[in-house]
Amino acid sequence: MIFTGIKRKSNQLFFNKIIKEPTDVVSVSSTNKIKKILVLLDDITLKEEVVENLKTNLGFKKNAIEIITFLQKKTKDNDDNTVFSSKDFGWYGKVKNEELKNILTKKYDLLINYSKVDNLYINLLLLQIKAAFKVGFAKLDNRFYDLLIDCNTTEIALFNRELKKYLEILNKV
């Protein structure tokens, strides 16, 4: 158990070091339409609701949406490859999960974070994911996002309506 605390501390030190370094900003052209979306969740029960809401409100196809979910504790009955936990990270923020490594190699047009609270492991992923445009709730750390929407974290439909409004203004959809 002591190693869990030490590993978390090493991940926090890695995060603090990386966040202070200047990052390579992905240039986003206003003519690029959104084709690939990555969604980060911290509640697995919202998966279907979020996909349906994105399809109806924003008009995205289901095969364009990729979802990964962070759970505090991964259960044995949950064998979904898109679910990760703190155990999928090694020392100094190194990703051990092959599915997460695969996600980190892809490029996305839009990343939407529906997480309700800031989390070290989600933030580590946000630093490493290659997304042209990142969106999250206003209560989250604003250093990671291009757009923050100020609404209650339980109001996903309202969040998506506001997101659609801003994406239309930016000519992304």
Coordinates of N, CA and C in Angstrom, one line a residue:
M1 N 0.8 -1.2 0.0 CA 0.0 0.0 0.0 C 0.8 1.3 0.0
I2 N 2.0 1.2 0.6 CA 2.9 2.4 0.6 C 3.4 2.7 -0.8
F3 N 3.5 1.7 -1.7 CA 4.0 2.0 -3.0 C 2.9 2.7 -3.8
T4 N 1.6 2.5 -3.5 CA 0.5 3.2 -4.2 C 0.7 4.7 -4.0
G5 N 1.0 5.1 -2.7 CA 1.1 6.5 -2.4 C 2.4 7.1 -3.1
I6 N 3.4 6.3 -3.1 CA 4.7 6.8 -3.7 C 4.5 6.9 -5.2
K7 N 3.8 5.9 -5.9 CA 3.5 6.0 -7.3 C 2.6 7.2 -7.6
R8 N 1.6 7.5 -6.8 CA 0.8 8.6 -7.0 C 1.6 9.9 -6.9
K9 N 2.5 10.0 -6.0 CA 3.3 11.2 -5.8 C 4.3 11.3 -7.0
S10 N 4.8 10.2 -7.5 CA 5.7 10.3 -8.7 C 4.8 10.8 -9.9
N11 N 3.6 10.4 -10.0 CA 2.7 10.9 -11.1 C 2.4 12.3 -10.9
Q12 N 2.2 12.8 -9.7 CA 1.9 14.2 -9.4 C 3.2 15.0 -9.8
L13 N 4.4 14.6 -9.4 CA 5.6 15.3 -9.8 C 5.8 15.4 -11.3
F14 N 5.5 14.3 -12.0 CA 5.6 14.3 -13.4 C 4.6 15.3 -14.0
F15 N 3.4 15.3 -13.5 CA 2.3 16.2 -14.0 C 2.8 17.7 -13.7
N16 N 3.2 18.0 -12.6 CA 3.7 19.3 -12.2 C 4.8 19.8 -13.1
K17 N 5.7 18.9 -13.5 CA 6.8 19.2 -14.3 C 6.4 19.5 -15.8
I18 N 5.5 18.6 -16.3 CA 5.0 18.8 -17.6 C 4.1 20.0 -17.8
I19 N 3.3 20.3 -16.8 CA 2.4 21.4 -17.0 C 3.1 22.7 -17.0
K20 N 4.3 22.8 -16.4 CA 5.1 24.0 -16.4 C 5.8 24.3 -17.7
E21 N 6.1 23.2 -18.4 CA 6.8 23.3 -19.7 C 5.9 23.8 -20.8
P22 N 6.4 24.6 -21.7 CA 5.6 25.1 -22.8 C 5.2 23.9 -23.7
T23 N 4.0 23.8 -24.1 CA 3.5 22.7 -24.9 C 3.5 23.1 -26.3
D24 N 3.5 22.1 -27.2 CA 3.4 22.4 -28.6 C 1.9 22.5 -28.9
V25 N 1.5 23.7 -29.3 CA 0.1 23.9 -29.6 C -0.3 23.4 -31.0
V26 N -1.3 22.6 -31.0 CA -1.8 22.1 -32.3 C -2.5 23.2 -33.0
S27 N -2.1 23.5 -34.2 CA -2.7 24.6 -34.9 C -4.1 24.2 -35.4
V28 N -5.1 25.0 -35.2 CA -6.4 24.7 -35.6 C -6.9 25.7 -36.6
S29 N -7.2 25.2 -37.8 CA -7.7 26.0 -38.8 C -9.2 26.1 -38.7
S30 N -9.8 27.3 -39.0 CA -11.2 27.5 -38.8 C -12.0 26.7 -39.9
T31 N -11.3 26.2 -40.9 CA -12.0 25.5 -42.0 C -12.1 24.0 -41.7
N32 N -11.5 23.5 -40.6 CA -11.5 22.1 -40.3 C -12.8 21.7 -39.6
K33 N -13.6 20.8 -40.2 CA -14.8 20.3 -39.6 C -14.4 19.2 -38.7
I34 N -15.2 18.9 -37.7 CA -15.0 17.9 -36.7 C -15.4 16.6 -37.3
K35 N -14.5 15.6 -37.3 CA -14.8 14.3 -37.8 C -14.6 13.2 -36.8
K36 N -13.6 13.4 -35.9 CA -13.3 12.4 -34.9 C -13.4 13.0 -33.5
I37 N -14.1 12.4 -32.6 CA -14.3 12.9 -31.3 C -13.9 11.9 -30.2
L38 N -13.3 12.4 -29.2 CA -12.9 11.6 -28.0 C -13.6 12.2 -26.8
V39 N -14.3 11.3 -26.1 CA -15.1 11.7 -24.9 C -14.5 11.0 -23.7
L40 N -14.2 11.9 -22.7 CA -13.8 11.4 -21.4 C -14.9 11.4 -20.4
L41 N -15.2 10.3 -19.7 CA -16.2 10.2 -18.7 C -15.6 9.7 -17.4
D42 N -16.3 10.0 -16.3 CA -15.9 9.5 -15.0 C -17.1 8.7 -14.4
D43 N -18.1 8.5 -15.2 CA -19.3 7.7 -14.8 C -19.7 6.8 -15.9
I44 N -19.5 5.5 -15.8 CA -19.8 4.6 -16.9 C -21.3 4.5 -17.3
T45 N -22.2 4.9 -16.3 CA -23.6 4.8 -16.6 C -24.1 5.9 -17.6
L46 N -23.3 6.9 -17.8 CA -23.6 8.0 -18.7 C -23.2 7.7 -20.1
K47 N -22.6 6.6 -20.4 CA -22.0 6.4 -21.7 C -23.1 6.4 -22.8
E48 N -24.2 5.7 -22.7 CA -25.2 5.7 -23.7 C -25.9 7.0 -23.8
E49 N -26.2 7.7 -22.7 CA -26.8 9.0 -22.7 C -26.0 10.0 -23.5
V50 N -24.7 10.0 -23.2 CA -23.8 11.0 -23.9 C -23.7 10.7 -25.4
V51 N -23.6 9.5 -25.8 CA -23.5 9.1 -27.2 C -24.8 9.6 -27.9
E52 N -25.9 9.2 -27.3 CA -27.2 9.6 -27.9 C -27.4 11.1 -28.0
N53 N -27.0 11.8 -26.9 CA -27.1 13.3 -26.9 C -26.2 13.9 -28.0
L54 N -25.0 13.4 -28.2 CA -24.1 13.9 -29.2 C -24.6 13.6 -30.6
K55 N -25.2 12.5 -30.8 CA -25.8 12.1 -32.1 C -27.0 13.1 -32.4
T56 N -27.9 13.3 -31.4 CA -29.0 14.1 -31.7 C -28.8 15.6 -31.8
N57 N -28.1 16.1 -30.8 CA -27.8 17.5 -30.7 C -26.8 18.0 -31.6
L58 N -25.7 17.3 -31.8 CA -24.6 17.8 -32.6 C -24.5 17.1 -34.0
G59 N -25.3 16.1 -34.2 CA -25.3 15.4 -35.5 C -24.1 14.6 -35.8
F60 N -23.4 14.1 -34.9 CA -22.2 13.3 -35.1 C -22.7 11.8 -35.3
K61 N -22.0 11.0 -36.1 CA -22.3 9.6 -36.2 C -21.6 8.9 -35.1
K62 N -22.2 7.7 -34.7 CA -21.8 6.9 -33.6 C -20.3 6.4 -33.8
N63 N -20.0 6.1 -35.1 CA -18.6 5.6 -35.3 C -17.6 6.7 -35.3
A64 N -18.0 7.9 -35.2 CA -17.0 9.0 -35.1 C -16.7 9.3 -33.6
I65 N -17.4 8.8 -32.7 CA -17.3 9.0 -31.3 C -16.6 7.9 -30.6
E66 N -15.5 8.2 -29.9 CA -14.8 7.2 -29.1 C -14.9 7.7 -27.7
I67 N -15.2 6.7 -26.8 CA -15.4 7.1 -25.4 C -14.4 6.3 -24.5
I68 N -13.8 7.0 -23.6 CA -13.0 6.3 -22.5 C -13.5 6.8 -21.2
T69 N -13.5 5.8 -20.2 CA -14.1 6.1 -18.9 C -13.1 5.9 -17.8
F70 N -12.9 6.8 -16.9 CA -12.1 6.6 -15.7 C -12.9 6.2 -14.6
L71 N -12.5 5.1 -13.9 CA -13.1 4.6 -12.7 C -12.1 4.6 -11.6
Q72 N -12.5 4.9 -10.4 CA -11.6 4.9 -9.3 C -11.1 3.4 -9.0
K73 N -12.0 2.5 -9.1 CA -11.7 1.1 -9.0 C -12.3 0.3 -10.1
K74 N -11.5 -0.4 -10.8 CA -12.0 -1.2 -11.9 C -12.4 -2.6 -11.3
T75 N -13.6 -3.0 -11.7 CA -14.0 -4.3 -11.2 C -13.7 -5.4 -12.2
K76 N -13.7 -6.6 -11.7 CA -13.4 -7.8 -12.6 C -14.5 -8.0 -13.6
D77 N -15.7 -7.7 -13.3 CA -16.8 -7.9 -14.2 C -16.8 -6.9 -15.3
N78 N -16.1 -5.8 -15.2 CA -16.0 -4.8 -16.2 C -14.8 -5.0 -17.0
D79 N -15.0 -5.7 -18.1 CA -13.9 -6.1 -19.0 C -13.8 -5.2 -20.2
D80 N -14.5 -4.0 -20.2 CA -14.5 -3.1 -21.3 C -13.1 -2.5 -21.5
N81 N -12.6 -2.5 -22.7 CA -11.3 -2.0 -23.0 C -11.2 -0.5 -22.8
T82 N -12.3 0.2 -22.9 CA -12.3 1.7 -22.8 C -12.4 2.2 -21.4
V83 N -12.3 1.3 -20.4 CA -12.4 1.7 -19.0 C -11.0 1.7 -18.4
F84 N -10.5 2.7 -17.8 CA -9.2 2.7 -17.2 C -9.3 3.2 -15.7
S85 N -8.2 3.0 -15.0 CA -8.1 3.4 -13.6 C -6.7 3.8 -13.3
S86 N -6.4 4.1 -12.1 CA -5.1 4.5 -11.7 C -4.1 3.4 -11.9
K87 N -4.5 2.2 -11.9 CA -3.7 1.0 -12.1 C -3.1 0.9 -13.5
D88 N -3.7 1.7 -14.4 CA -3.2 1.7 -15.8 C -2.1 2.6 -16.0
F89 N -1.7 3.3 -15.0 CA -0.5 4.2 -15.1 C 0.6 3.7 -14.2
G90 N 1.8 3.9 -14.7 CA 3.0 3.4 -14.0 C 3.6 4.7 -13.4
W91 N 4.9 4.5 -13.1 CA 5.7 5.6 -12.5 C 5.9 6.8 -13.5
Y92 N 5.8 8.0 -13.0 CA 6.1 9.2 -13.8 C 5.1 9.3 -14.9
G93 N 3.9 9.0 -14.7 CA 2.8 9.2 -15.7 C 2.8 8.2 -16.9
K94 N 3.6 7.2 -16.9 CA 3.7 6.3 -18.0 C 2.5 5.4 -18.1
V95 N 1.9 5.4 -19.3 CA 0.7 4.6 -19.5 C 1.0 3.2 -19.7
K96 N 0.4 2.2 -19.0 CA 0.7 0.8 -19.1 C -0.4 0.1 -20.0
N97 N -1.6 0.7 -20.0 CA -2.7 0.0 -20.7 C -2.5 0.2 -22.2
E98 N -2.6 -0.9 -23.0 CA -2.4 -0.9 -24.4 C -3.5 -0.1 -25.2
E99 N -4.7 -0.2 -24.7 CA -5.8 0.6 -25.3 C -5.6 2.1 -25.2
L100 N -5.1 2.5 -24.0 CA -4.8 3.9 -23.8 C -3.7 4.4 -24.6
K101 N -2.6 3.5 -24.7 CA -1.5 3.9 -25.6 C -2.0 4.1 -27.0
N102 N -2.9 3.2 -27.5 CA -3.4 3.3 -28.8 C -4.2 4.6 -29.0
I103 N -4.9 5.0 -28.0 CA -5.7 6.3 -28.0 C -4.7 7.5 -28.1
L104 N -3.6 7.4 -27.4 CA -2.7 8.5 -27.3 C -1.9 8.7 -28.7
T105 N -1.9 7.7 -29.5 CA -1.3 7.8 -30.8 C -2.2 8.4 -31.9
K106 N -3.5 8.4 -31.6 CA -4.4 8.9 -32.6 C -4.6 10.4 -32.5
K107 N -5.0 11.1 -33.5 CA -5.3 12.5 -33.5 C -6.8 12.7 -33.6
Y108 N -7.3 13.6 -32.7 CA -8.8 13.9 -32.7 C -9.1 15.3 -33.0
D109 N -10.2 15.5 -33.6 CA -10.6 16.9 -33.9 C -11.2 17.6 -32.7
L110 N -11.9 16.8 -31.8 CA -12.6 17.4 -30.7 C -12.4 16.4 -29.5
L111 N -12.1 16.9 -28.3 CA -12.1 16.2 -27.1 C -13.1 16.8 -26.2
I112 N -14.0 16.0 -25.6 CA -15.0 16.5 -24.7 C -14.8 15.8 -23.4
N113 N -14.6 16.6 -22.3 CA -14.4 16.0 -21.0 C -15.6 16.2 -20.1
Y114 N -16.4 15.1 -19.9 CA -17.6 15.2 -19.0 C -17.3 14.9 -17.6
S115 N -16.0 14.9 -17.2 CA -15.7 14.6 -15.8 C -16.2 15.7 -14.8
K116 N -16.7 15.2 -13.7 CA -17.3 16.1 -12.7 C -16.3 16.8 -11.8
V117 N -15.1 16.2 -11.6 CA -14.1 16.8 -10.8 C -12.7 16.6 -11.4
D118 N -11.8 17.5 -11.0 CA -10.4 17.3 -11.5 C -9.8 16.0 -10.9
N119 N -9.1 15.3 -11.8 CA -8.5 14.1 -11.4 C -7.1 14.0 -12.0
L120 N -6.1 13.6 -11.2 CA -4.8 13.5 -11.7 C -4.6 12.7 -12.9
Y121 N -5.2 11.5 -13.0 CA -5.0 10.6 -14.1 C -5.7 11.1 -15.3
I122 N -6.9 11.7 -15.2 CA -7.5 12.3 -16.4 C -6.7 13.5 -16.9
N123 N -6.1 14.2 -16.0 CA -5.3 15.4 -16.4 C -4.0 14.9 -17.1
L124 N -3.5 13.8 -16.6 CA -2.3 13.2 -17.3 C -2.7 12.8 -18.7
L125 N -3.8 12.2 -18.9 CA -4.3 11.9 -20.2 C -4.5 13.1 -21.1
L126 N -5.1 14.2 -20.5 CA -5.4 15.4 -21.2 C -4.1 16.0 -21.7
L127 N -3.0 15.9 -21.0 CA -1.7 16.4 -21.4 C -1.2 15.7 -22.6
Q128 N -1.5 14.4 -22.7 CA -0.9 13.5 -23.7 C -1.7 13.3 -25.0
I129 N -3.0 13.5 -24.9 CA -3.9 13.3 -26.0 C -3.7 14.4 -27.0
K130 N -3.7 14.0 -28.3 CA -3.5 14.9 -29.4 C -4.9 15.3 -29.9
A131 N -5.4 16.4 -29.5 CA -6.8 16.8 -29.9 C -6.6 18.3 -30.3
A132 N -7.3 18.6 -31.5 CA -7.2 20.0 -32.0 C -8.0 21.0 -31.1
F133 N -9.1 20.5 -30.5 CA -10.0 21.4 -29.8 C -10.5 20.6 -28.6
K134 N -10.2 21.2 -27.4 CA -10.6 20.5 -26.1 C -11.7 21.3 -25.4
V135 N -12.7 20.6 -24.9 CA -13.8 21.3 -24.2 C -14.1 20.6 -22.9
G136 N -14.5 21.4 -21.9 CA -14.8 20.8 -20.6 C -15.7 21.7 -19.8
F137 N -16.0 21.3 -18.6 CA -16.8 22.1 -17.7 C -16.0 23.2 -17.1
A138 N -16.6 24.4 -16.8 CA -15.8 25.5 -16.3 C -15.2 25.3 -14.9
K139 N -15.7 24.3 -14.2 CA -15.2 23.9 -12.9 C -13.9 23.2 -12.9
L140 N -13.5 22.8 -14.1 CA -12.2 22.0 -14.2 C -11.0 23.0 -14.5
D141 N -9.8 22.4 -14.5 CA -8.6 23.2 -14.6 C -8.6 23.8 -16.0
N142 N -8.5 25.1 -16.2 CA -8.7 25.8 -17.4 C -7.4 25.7 -18.3
R143 N -6.3 25.2 -17.8 CA -5.0 25.1 -18.6 C -5.1 24.1 -19.7
F144 N -6.1 23.2 -19.6 CA -6.1 22.1 -20.6 C -7.1 22.3 -21.8
Y145 N -7.9 23.3 -21.6 CA -9.1 23.4 -22.6 C -9.0 24.7 -23.4
D146 N -9.6 24.5 -24.6 CA -9.8 25.7 -25.5 C -11.1 26.4 -25.2
L147 N -12.1 25.6 -24.7 CA -13.4 26.1 -24.4 C -13.9 25.5 -23.1
L148 N -14.3 26.3 -22.2 CA -15.0 25.9 -20.9 C -16.4 26.4 -20.9
I149 N -17.3 25.5 -20.6 CA -18.7 25.8 -20.6 C -19.2 25.8 -19.1
D150 N -19.8 26.9 -18.7 CA -20.2 27.1 -17.3 C -21.6 26.6 -17.1
C151 N -21.8 25.4 -16.7 CA -23.1 24.8 -16.3 C -22.9 23.7 -15.3
N152 N -23.9 23.3 -14.7 CA -23.8 22.2 -13.7 C -23.3 20.9 -14.4
T153 N -22.5 20.2 -13.7 CA -21.9 19.0 -14.3 C -23.0 17.9 -14.6
T154 N -24.1 18.0 -14.0 CA -25.2 17.0 -14.3 C -26.0 17.3 -15.5
E155 N -25.9 18.5 -16.0 CA -26.7 19.0 -17.1 C -26.0 18.7 -18.5
I156 N -26.0 17.5 -18.9 CA -25.2 17.1 -20.1 C -25.9 17.7 -21.3
A157 N -27.3 17.7 -21.4 CA -28.0 18.2 -22.5 C -27.7 19.7 -22.7
L158 N -27.7 20.5 -21.6 CA -27.4 21.9 -21.7 C -26.0 22.1 -22.1
F159 N -25.1 21.3 -21.6 CA -23.7 21.4 -22.0 C -23.6 21.2 -23.5
N160 N -24.2 20.2 -24.0 CA -24.2 19.9 -25.5 C -24.8 21.0 -26.3
R161 N -25.9 21.6 -25.8 CA -26.5 22.7 -26.6 C -25.6 23.9 -26.7
E162 N -24.9 24.2 -25.5 CA -24.0 25.3 -25.5 C -22.8 25.0 -26.4
L163 N -22.3 23.7 -26.4 CA -21.2 23.3 -27.2 C -21.6 23.5 -28.7
K164 N -22.8 23.0 -29.0 CA -23.2 23.2 -30.4 C -23.2 24.6 -30.9
K165 N -23.7 25.5 -30.0 CA -23.7 26.9 -30.3 C -22.3 27.4 -30.6
Y166 N -21.4 27.1 -29.8 CA -20.0 27.6 -30.0 C -19.3 27.0 -31.2
L167 N -19.6 25.7 -31.4 CA -19.0 25.0 -32.6 C -19.5 25.6 -33.9
E168 N -20.8 26.0 -33.9 CA -21.4 26.6 -35.0 C -20.8 28.0 -35.3
I169 N -20.5 28.7 -34.2 CA -19.9 30.0 -34.3 C -18.5 29.9 -34.9
L170 N -17.8 28.9 -34.4 CA -16.4 28.6 -34.9 C -16.3 27.9 -36.2
N171 N -17.5 27.6 -36.8 CA -17.7 26.9 -38.1 C -17.0 25.5 -38.0
K172 N -17.2 24.8 -37.0 CA -16.6 23.5 -36.8 C -17.6 22.3 -37.1
V173 N -18.9 22.6 -37.1 CA -19.9 21.6 -37.4 C -20.7 22.0 -38.6

